[in-house]
mmCIF file of C-alpha atoms and ligand atoms in Angstrom:
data_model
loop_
_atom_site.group_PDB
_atom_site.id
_atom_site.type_symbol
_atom_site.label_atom_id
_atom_site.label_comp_id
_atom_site.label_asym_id
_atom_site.label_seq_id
_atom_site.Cartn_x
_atom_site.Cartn_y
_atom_site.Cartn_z
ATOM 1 C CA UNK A 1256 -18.903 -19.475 -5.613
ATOM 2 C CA UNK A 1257 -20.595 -16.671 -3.785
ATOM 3 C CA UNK A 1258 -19.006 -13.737 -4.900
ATOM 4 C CA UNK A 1259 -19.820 -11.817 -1.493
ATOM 5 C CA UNK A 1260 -16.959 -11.617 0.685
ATOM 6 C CA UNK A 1261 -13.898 -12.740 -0.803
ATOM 7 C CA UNK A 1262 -10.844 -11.227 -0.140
ATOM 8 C CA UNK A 1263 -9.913 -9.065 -3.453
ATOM 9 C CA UNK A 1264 -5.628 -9.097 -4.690
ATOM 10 C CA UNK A 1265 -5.040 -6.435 -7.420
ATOM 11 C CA UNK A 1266 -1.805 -5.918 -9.531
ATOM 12 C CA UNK A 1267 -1.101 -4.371 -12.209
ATOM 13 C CA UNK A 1268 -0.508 -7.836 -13.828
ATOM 14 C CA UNK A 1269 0.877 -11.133 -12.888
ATOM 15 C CA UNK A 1270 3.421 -10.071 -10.220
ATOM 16 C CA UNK A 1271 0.372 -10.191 -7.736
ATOM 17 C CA UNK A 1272 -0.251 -13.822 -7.959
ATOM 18 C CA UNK A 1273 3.603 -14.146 -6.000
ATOM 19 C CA UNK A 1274 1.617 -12.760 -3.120
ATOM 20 C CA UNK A 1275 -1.111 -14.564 -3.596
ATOM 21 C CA UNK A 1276 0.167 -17.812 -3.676
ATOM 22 C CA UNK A 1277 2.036 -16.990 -0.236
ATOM 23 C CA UNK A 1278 -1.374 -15.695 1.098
ATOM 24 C CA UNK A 1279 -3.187 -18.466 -0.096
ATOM 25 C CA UNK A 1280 -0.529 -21.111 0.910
ATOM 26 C CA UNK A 1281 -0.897 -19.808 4.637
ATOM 27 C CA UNK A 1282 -4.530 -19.584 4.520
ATOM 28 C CA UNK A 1283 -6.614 -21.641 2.245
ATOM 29 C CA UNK A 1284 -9.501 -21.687 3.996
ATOM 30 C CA UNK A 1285 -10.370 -18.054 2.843
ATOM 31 C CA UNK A 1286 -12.156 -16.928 -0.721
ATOM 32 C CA UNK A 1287 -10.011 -15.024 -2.993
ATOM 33 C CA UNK A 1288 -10.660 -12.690 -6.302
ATOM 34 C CA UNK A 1289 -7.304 -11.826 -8.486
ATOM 35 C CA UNK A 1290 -7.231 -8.380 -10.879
ATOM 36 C CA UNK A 1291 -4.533 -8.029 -13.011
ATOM 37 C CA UNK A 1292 -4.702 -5.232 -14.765
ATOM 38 C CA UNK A 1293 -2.979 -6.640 -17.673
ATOM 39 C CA UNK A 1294 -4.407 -4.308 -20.520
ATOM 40 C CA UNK A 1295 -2.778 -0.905 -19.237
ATOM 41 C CA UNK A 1296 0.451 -3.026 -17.335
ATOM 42 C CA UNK A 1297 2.948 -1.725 -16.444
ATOM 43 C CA UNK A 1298 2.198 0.574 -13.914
ATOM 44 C CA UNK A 1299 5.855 1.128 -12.976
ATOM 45 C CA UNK A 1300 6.723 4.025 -15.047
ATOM 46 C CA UNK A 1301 3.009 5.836 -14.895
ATOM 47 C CA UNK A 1302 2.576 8.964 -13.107
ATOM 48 C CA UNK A 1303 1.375 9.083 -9.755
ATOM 49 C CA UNK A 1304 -2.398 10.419 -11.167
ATOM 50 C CA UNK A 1305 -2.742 7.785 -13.505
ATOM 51 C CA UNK A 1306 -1.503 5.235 -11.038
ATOM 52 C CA UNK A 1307 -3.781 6.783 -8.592
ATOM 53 C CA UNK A 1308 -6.629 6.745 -10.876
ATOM 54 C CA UNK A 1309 -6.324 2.794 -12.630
ATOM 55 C CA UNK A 1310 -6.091 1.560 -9.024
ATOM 56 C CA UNK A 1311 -8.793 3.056 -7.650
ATOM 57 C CA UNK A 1312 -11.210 1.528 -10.507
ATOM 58 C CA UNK A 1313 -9.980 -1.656 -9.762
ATOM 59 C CA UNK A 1314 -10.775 -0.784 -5.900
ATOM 60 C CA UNK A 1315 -14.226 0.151 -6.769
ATOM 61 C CA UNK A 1316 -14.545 -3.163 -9.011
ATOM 62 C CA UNK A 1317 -13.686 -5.095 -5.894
ATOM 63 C CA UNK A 1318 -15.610 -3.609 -3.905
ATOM 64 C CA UNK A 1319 -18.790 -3.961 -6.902
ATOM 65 C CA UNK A 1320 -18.227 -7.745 -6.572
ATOM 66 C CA UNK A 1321 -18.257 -7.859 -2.910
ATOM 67 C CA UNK A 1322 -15.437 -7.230 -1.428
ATOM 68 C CA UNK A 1323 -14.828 -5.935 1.993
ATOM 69 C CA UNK A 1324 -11.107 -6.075 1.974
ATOM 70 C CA UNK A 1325 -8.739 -5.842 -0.814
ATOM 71 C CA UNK A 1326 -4.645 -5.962 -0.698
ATOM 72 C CA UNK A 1327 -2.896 -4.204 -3.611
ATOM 73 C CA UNK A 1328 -0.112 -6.767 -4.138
ATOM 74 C CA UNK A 1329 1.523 -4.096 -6.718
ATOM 75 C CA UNK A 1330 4.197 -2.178 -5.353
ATOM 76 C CA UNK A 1331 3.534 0.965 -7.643
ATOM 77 C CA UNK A 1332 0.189 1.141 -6.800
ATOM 78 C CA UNK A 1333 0.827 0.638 -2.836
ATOM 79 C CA UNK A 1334 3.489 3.318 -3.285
ATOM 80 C CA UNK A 1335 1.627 5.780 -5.132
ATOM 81 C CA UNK A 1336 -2.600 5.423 -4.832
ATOM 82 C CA UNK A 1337 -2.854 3.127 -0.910
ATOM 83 C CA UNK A 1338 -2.756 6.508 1.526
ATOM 84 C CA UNK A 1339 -5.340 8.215 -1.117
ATOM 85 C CA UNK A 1340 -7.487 5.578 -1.223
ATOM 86 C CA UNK A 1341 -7.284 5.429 2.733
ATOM 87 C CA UNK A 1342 -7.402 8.622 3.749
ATOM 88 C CA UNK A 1343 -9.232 10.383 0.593
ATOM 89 C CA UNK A 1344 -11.661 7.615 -1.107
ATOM 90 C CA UNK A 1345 -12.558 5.171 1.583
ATOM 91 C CA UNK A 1346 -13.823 7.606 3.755
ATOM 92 C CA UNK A 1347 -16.271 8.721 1.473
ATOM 93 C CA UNK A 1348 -17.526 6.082 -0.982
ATOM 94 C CA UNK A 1349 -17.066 2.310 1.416
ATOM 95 C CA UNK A 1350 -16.434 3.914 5.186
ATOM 96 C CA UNK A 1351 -16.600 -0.014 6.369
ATOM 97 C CA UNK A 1352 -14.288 -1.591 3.881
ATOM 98 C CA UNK A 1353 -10.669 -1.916 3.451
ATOM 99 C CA UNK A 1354 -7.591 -1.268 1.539
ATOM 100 C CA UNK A 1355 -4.036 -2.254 2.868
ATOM 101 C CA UNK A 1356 -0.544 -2.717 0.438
ATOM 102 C CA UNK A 1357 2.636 -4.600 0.567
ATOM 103 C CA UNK A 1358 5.244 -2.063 1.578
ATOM 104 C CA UNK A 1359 4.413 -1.559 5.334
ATOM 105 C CA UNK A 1360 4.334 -5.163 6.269
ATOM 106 C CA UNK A 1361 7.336 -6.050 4.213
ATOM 107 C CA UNK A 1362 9.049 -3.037 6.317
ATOM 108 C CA UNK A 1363 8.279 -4.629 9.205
ATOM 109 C CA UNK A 1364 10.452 -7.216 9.567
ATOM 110 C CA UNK A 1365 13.839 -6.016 7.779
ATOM 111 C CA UNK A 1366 15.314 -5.029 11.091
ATOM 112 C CA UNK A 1367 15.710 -8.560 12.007
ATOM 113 C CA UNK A 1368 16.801 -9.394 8.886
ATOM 114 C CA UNK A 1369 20.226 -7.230 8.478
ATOM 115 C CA UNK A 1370 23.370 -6.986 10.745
ATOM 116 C CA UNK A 1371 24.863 -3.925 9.164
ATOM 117 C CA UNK A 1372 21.330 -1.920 9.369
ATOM 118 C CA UNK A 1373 21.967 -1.205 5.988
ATOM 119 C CA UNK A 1374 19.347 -2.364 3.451
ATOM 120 C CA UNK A 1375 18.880 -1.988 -0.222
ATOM 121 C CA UNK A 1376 15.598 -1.724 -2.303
ATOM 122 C CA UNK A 1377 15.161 -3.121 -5.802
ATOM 123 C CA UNK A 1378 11.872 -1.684 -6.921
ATOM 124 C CA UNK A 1379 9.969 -0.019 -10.486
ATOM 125 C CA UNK A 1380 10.648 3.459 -11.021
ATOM 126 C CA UNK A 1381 7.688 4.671 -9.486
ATOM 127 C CA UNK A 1382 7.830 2.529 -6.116
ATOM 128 C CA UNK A 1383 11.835 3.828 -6.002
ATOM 129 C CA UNK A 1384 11.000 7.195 -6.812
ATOM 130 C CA UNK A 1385 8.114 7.583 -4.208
ATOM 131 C CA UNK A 1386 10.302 7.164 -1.459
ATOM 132 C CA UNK A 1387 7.736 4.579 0.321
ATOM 133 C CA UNK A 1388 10.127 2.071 1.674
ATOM 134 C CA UNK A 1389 12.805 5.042 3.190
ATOM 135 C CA UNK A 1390 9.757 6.597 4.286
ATOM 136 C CA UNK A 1391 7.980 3.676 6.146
ATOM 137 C CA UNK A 1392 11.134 1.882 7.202
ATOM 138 C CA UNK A 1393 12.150 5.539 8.471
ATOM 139 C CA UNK A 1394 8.635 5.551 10.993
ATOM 140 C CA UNK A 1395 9.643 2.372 11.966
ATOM 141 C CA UNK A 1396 13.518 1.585 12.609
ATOM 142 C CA UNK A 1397 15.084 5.020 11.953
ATOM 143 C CA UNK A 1398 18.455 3.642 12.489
ATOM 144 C CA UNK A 1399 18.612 1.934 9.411
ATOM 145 C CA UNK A 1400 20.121 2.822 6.140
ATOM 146 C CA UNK A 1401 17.627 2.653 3.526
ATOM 147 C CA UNK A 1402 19.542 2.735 -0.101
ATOM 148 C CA UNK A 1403 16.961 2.166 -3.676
ATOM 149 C CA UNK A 1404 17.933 0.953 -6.923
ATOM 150 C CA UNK A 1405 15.117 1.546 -9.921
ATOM 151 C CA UNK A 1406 14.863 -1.828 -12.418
ATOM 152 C CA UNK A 1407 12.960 -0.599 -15.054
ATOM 153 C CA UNK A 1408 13.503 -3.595 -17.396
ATOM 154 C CA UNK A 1409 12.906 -6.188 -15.114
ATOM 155 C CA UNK A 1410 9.176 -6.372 -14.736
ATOM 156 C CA UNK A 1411 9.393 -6.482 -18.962
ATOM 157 C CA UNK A 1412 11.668 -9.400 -18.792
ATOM 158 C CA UNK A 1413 9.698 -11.674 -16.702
ATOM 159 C CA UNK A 1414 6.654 -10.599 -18.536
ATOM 160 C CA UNK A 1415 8.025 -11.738 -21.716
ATOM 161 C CA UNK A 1416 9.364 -14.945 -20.155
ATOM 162 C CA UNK A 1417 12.865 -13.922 -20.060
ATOM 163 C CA UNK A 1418 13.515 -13.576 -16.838
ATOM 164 C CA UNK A 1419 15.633 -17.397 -16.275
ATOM 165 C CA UNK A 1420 17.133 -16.689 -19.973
ATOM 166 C CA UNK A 1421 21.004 -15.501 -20.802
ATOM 167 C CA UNK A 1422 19.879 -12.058 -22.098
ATOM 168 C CA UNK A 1423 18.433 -10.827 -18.333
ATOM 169 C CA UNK A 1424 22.127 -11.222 -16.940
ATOM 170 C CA UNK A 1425 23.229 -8.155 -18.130
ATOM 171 C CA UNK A 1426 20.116 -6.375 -16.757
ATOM 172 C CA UNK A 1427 20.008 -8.023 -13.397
ATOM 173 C CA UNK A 1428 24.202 -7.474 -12.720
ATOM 174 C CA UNK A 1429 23.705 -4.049 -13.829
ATOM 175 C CA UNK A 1430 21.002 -2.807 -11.486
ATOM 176 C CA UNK A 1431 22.727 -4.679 -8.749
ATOM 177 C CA UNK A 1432 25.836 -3.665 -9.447
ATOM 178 C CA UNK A 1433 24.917 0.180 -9.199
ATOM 179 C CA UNK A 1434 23.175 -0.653 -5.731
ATOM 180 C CA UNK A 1435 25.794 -1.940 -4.239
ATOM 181 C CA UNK A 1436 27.846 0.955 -5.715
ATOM 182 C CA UNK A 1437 25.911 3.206 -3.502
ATOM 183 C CA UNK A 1438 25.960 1.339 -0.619
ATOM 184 C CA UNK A 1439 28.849 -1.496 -0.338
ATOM 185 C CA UNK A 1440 27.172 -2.451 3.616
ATOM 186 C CA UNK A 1441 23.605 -3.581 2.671
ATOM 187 C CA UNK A 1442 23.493 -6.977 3.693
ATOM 188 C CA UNK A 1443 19.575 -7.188 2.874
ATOM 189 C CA UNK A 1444 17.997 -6.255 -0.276
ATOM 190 C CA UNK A 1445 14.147 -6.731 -0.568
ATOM 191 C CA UNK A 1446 12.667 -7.060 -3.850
ATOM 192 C CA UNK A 1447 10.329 -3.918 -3.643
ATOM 193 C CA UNK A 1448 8.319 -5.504 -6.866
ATOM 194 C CA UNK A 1449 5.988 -8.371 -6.835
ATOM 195 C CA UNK A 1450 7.251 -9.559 -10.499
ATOM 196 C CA UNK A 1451 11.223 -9.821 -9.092
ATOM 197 C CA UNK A 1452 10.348 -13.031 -7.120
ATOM 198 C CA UNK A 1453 10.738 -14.610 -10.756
ATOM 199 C CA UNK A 1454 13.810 -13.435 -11.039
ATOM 200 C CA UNK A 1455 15.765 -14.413 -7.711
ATOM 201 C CA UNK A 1456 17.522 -17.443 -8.536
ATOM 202 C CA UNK A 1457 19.401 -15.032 -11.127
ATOM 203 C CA UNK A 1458 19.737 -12.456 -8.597
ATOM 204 C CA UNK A 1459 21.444 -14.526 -6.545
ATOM 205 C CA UNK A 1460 23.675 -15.634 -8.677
ATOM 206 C CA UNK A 1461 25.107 -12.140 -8.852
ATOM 207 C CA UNK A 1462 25.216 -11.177 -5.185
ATOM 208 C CA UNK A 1463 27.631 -12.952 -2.576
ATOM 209 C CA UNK A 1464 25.804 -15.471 -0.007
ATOM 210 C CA UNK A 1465 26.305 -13.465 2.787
ATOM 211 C CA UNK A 1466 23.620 -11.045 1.012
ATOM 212 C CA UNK A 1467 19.693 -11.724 2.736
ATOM 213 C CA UNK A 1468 17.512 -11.634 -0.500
ATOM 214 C CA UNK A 1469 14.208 -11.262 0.338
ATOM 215 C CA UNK A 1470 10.850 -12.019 -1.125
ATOM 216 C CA UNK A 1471 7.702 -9.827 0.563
ATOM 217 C CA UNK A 1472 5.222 -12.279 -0.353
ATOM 218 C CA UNK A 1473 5.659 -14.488 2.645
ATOM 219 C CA UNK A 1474 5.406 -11.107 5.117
ATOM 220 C CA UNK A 1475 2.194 -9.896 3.701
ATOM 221 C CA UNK A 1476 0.423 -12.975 4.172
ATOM 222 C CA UNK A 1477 1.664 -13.222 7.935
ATOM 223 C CA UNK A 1478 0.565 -9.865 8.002
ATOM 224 C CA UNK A 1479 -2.760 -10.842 6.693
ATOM 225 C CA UNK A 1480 -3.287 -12.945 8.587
ATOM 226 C CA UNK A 1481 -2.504 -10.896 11.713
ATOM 227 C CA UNK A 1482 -4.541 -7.903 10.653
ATOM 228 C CA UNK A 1483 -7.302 -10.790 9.970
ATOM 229 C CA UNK A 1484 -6.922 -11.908 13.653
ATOM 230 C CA UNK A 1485 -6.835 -8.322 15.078
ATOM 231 C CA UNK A 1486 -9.796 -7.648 13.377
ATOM 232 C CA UNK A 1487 -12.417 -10.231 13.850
ATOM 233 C CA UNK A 1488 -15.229 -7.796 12.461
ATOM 234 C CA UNK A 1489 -13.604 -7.910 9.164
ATOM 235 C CA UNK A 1490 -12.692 -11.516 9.267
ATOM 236 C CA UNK A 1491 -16.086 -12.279 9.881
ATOM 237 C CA UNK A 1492 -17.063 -10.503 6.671
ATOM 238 C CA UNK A 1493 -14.644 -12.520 4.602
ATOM 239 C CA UNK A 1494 -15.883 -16.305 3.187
ATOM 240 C CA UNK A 1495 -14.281 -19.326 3.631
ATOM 241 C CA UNK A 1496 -15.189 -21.559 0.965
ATOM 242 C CA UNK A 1497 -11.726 -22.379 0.175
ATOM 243 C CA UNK A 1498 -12.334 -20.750 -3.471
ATOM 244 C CA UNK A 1499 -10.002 -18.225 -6.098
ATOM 245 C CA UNK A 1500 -11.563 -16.856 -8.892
ATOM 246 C CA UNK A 1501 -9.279 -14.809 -11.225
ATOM 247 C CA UNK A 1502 -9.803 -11.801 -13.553
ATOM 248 C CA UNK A 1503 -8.056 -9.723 -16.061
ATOM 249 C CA UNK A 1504 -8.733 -6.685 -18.192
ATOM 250 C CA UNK A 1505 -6.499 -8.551 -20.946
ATOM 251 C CA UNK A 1506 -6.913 -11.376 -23.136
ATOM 252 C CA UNK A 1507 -8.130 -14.280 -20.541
ATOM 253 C CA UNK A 1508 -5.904 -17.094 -22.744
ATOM 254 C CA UNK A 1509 -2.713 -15.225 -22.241
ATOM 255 C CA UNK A 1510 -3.602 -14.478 -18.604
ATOM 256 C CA UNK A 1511 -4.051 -18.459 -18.156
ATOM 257 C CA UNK A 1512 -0.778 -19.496 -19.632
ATOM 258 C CA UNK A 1513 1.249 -16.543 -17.977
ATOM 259 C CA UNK A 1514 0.264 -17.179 -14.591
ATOM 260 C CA UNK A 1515 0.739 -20.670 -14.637
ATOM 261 C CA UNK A 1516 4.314 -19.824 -14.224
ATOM 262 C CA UNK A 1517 3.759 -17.711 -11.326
ATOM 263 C CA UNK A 1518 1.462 -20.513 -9.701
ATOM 264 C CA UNK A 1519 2.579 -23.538 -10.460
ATOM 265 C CA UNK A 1520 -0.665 -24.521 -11.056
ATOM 266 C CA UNK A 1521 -3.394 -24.782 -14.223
ATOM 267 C CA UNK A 1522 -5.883 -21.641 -13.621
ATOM 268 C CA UNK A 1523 -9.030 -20.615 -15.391
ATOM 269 C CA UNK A 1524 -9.266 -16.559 -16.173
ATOM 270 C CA UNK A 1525 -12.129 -13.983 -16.768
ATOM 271 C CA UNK A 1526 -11.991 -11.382 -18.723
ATOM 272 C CA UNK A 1527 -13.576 -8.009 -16.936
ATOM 273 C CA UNK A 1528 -14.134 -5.366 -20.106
ATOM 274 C CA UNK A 1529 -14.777 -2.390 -17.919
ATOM 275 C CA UNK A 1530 -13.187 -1.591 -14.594
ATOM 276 C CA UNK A 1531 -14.503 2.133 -14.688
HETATM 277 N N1 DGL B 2538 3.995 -5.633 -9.766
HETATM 278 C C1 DGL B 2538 4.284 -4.217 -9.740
HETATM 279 C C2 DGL B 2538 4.977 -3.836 -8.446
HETATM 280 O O1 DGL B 2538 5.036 -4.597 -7.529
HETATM 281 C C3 DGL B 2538 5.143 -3.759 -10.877
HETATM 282 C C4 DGL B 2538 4.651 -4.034 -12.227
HETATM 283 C C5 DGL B 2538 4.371 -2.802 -13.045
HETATM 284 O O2 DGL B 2538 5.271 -2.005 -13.332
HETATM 285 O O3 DGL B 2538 3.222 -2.663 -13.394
HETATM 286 O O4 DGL B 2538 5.468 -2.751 -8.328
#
């Protein structure tokens, strides 16, 4: 494959390839390169510099192998390094190219989504502790009731392939327990963290039916593809050879197995030694 113009997805791991496989489902006909940044995951708990600072290498390695447009399908690093990288970075070292996240175009469409306006937020410590989603849904449909709940063992136990096992029960009730302590209207909760799609059959089990669960892969790939269709001078600079290539600062044997389960599908991984 020509590695000009695909579209880059980074996470800090595996929880990316959720989005992916939503962006990829609704349009195939594009290119796509996959980071995981599996040697320093998780991002969750980092500070906002070192966040900042790991995501923008992986930016700049995108960018090194082409790319004119990259999504940060991490949470964290959409929270705490997109509106640096945008307003700081871009500017200065790739003027033409393009970084967007997950949490504005997940935001967009909760309104629609609740009848009590009141919507809960089950995200890593650092995408809770930002403030992102309260902020952006705040621009967007002040009249809502925004209410977070941090899950710091959650990303762990569907990276260790616990995550449809007895022993996440206790962690999943808990977390969702205390949210809906704080709030006992949200009728919506959005899983603020690209790894919790993994774990929504248990969430559900927890949570009464008349509670909207929802997964933001689906909403950034409509996104995608709207932004794709606004912008036809970036579209054009995108390939369409129907291709993904994927890449990981880990061991490329682990990241093979691992994301099977998040792809339903056999992959082939590359190991990149050096994203500085
Ligand atoms: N996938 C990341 C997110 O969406 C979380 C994983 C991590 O903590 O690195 O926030």
């Amino acid at each position: 494959m020509s590695k000009v113009g695909a579209i880059g997805i980074f996470d800090s791991g595996y929880g990316g390839l959720t989005v992916l496989s939503e962006i990829k489902a609704l349009m195939p006909e594009y290119d796509y390169i996959y980071l995981g940044d599996n040697a320093r995951t998780p991002y969750g708990n980092r500070s906002f510099e070192v966040v900042y600072e790991f995501t923008l290498e992986a930016v700049k390695w995108f960018f090194a192998q082409g790319c004119h447009l990259v999504i940060l399908a991490c949470n964290t690093a959409s929270a705490k390094a997109l509106r640096t990288i945008q307003q700081v970075d871009l500017p200065k070292i790739a003027p033409e190219k393009r970084v967007l996240g997950v949490i504005r175009p997940t935001t967009e469409c909760v309104e629609t989504l609740s009848q009590t306006q009141h919507i809960g937020i089950l995200g890593t410590e650092g995408t809770i502790q930002s403030k992102s989603y309260e902020i952006e849904i705040g621009k967007l449909h002040p009249q809502l009731t925004v209410t977070g709940e941090a899950c710091p063992m959650w990303v762990p136990l569907v990276e260790n392939k616990e995550y449809n096992k007895p022993g996440a029960d206790y962690f999943v009730q808990q977390h969702l327990n205390r949210l809906l302590e704080k709030d006992s209207k949200i009728d919506t909760i959005i899983l603020g963290c690209t790894h919790y799609p993994l774990l929504i059959n248990k969430i559900k089990e927890f949570l009464p039916e008349s509670i909207n669960v929802i997964s933001q892969g689906k909403y950034v790939a409509e996104s995608l593809k709207n932004y794709l269709h606004r912008h036809p001078e970036m579209d054009k600079k995108c390939t369409k050879n129907g291709t993904v290539k994927y890449f990981t600062t880990e061991s490329p044997e682990k990241f093979k197995q691992l994301a099977s389960l998040f792809l339903n599908e056999e992959i082939e991984a590359e190991k990149v030694n050096e994203l500085a």
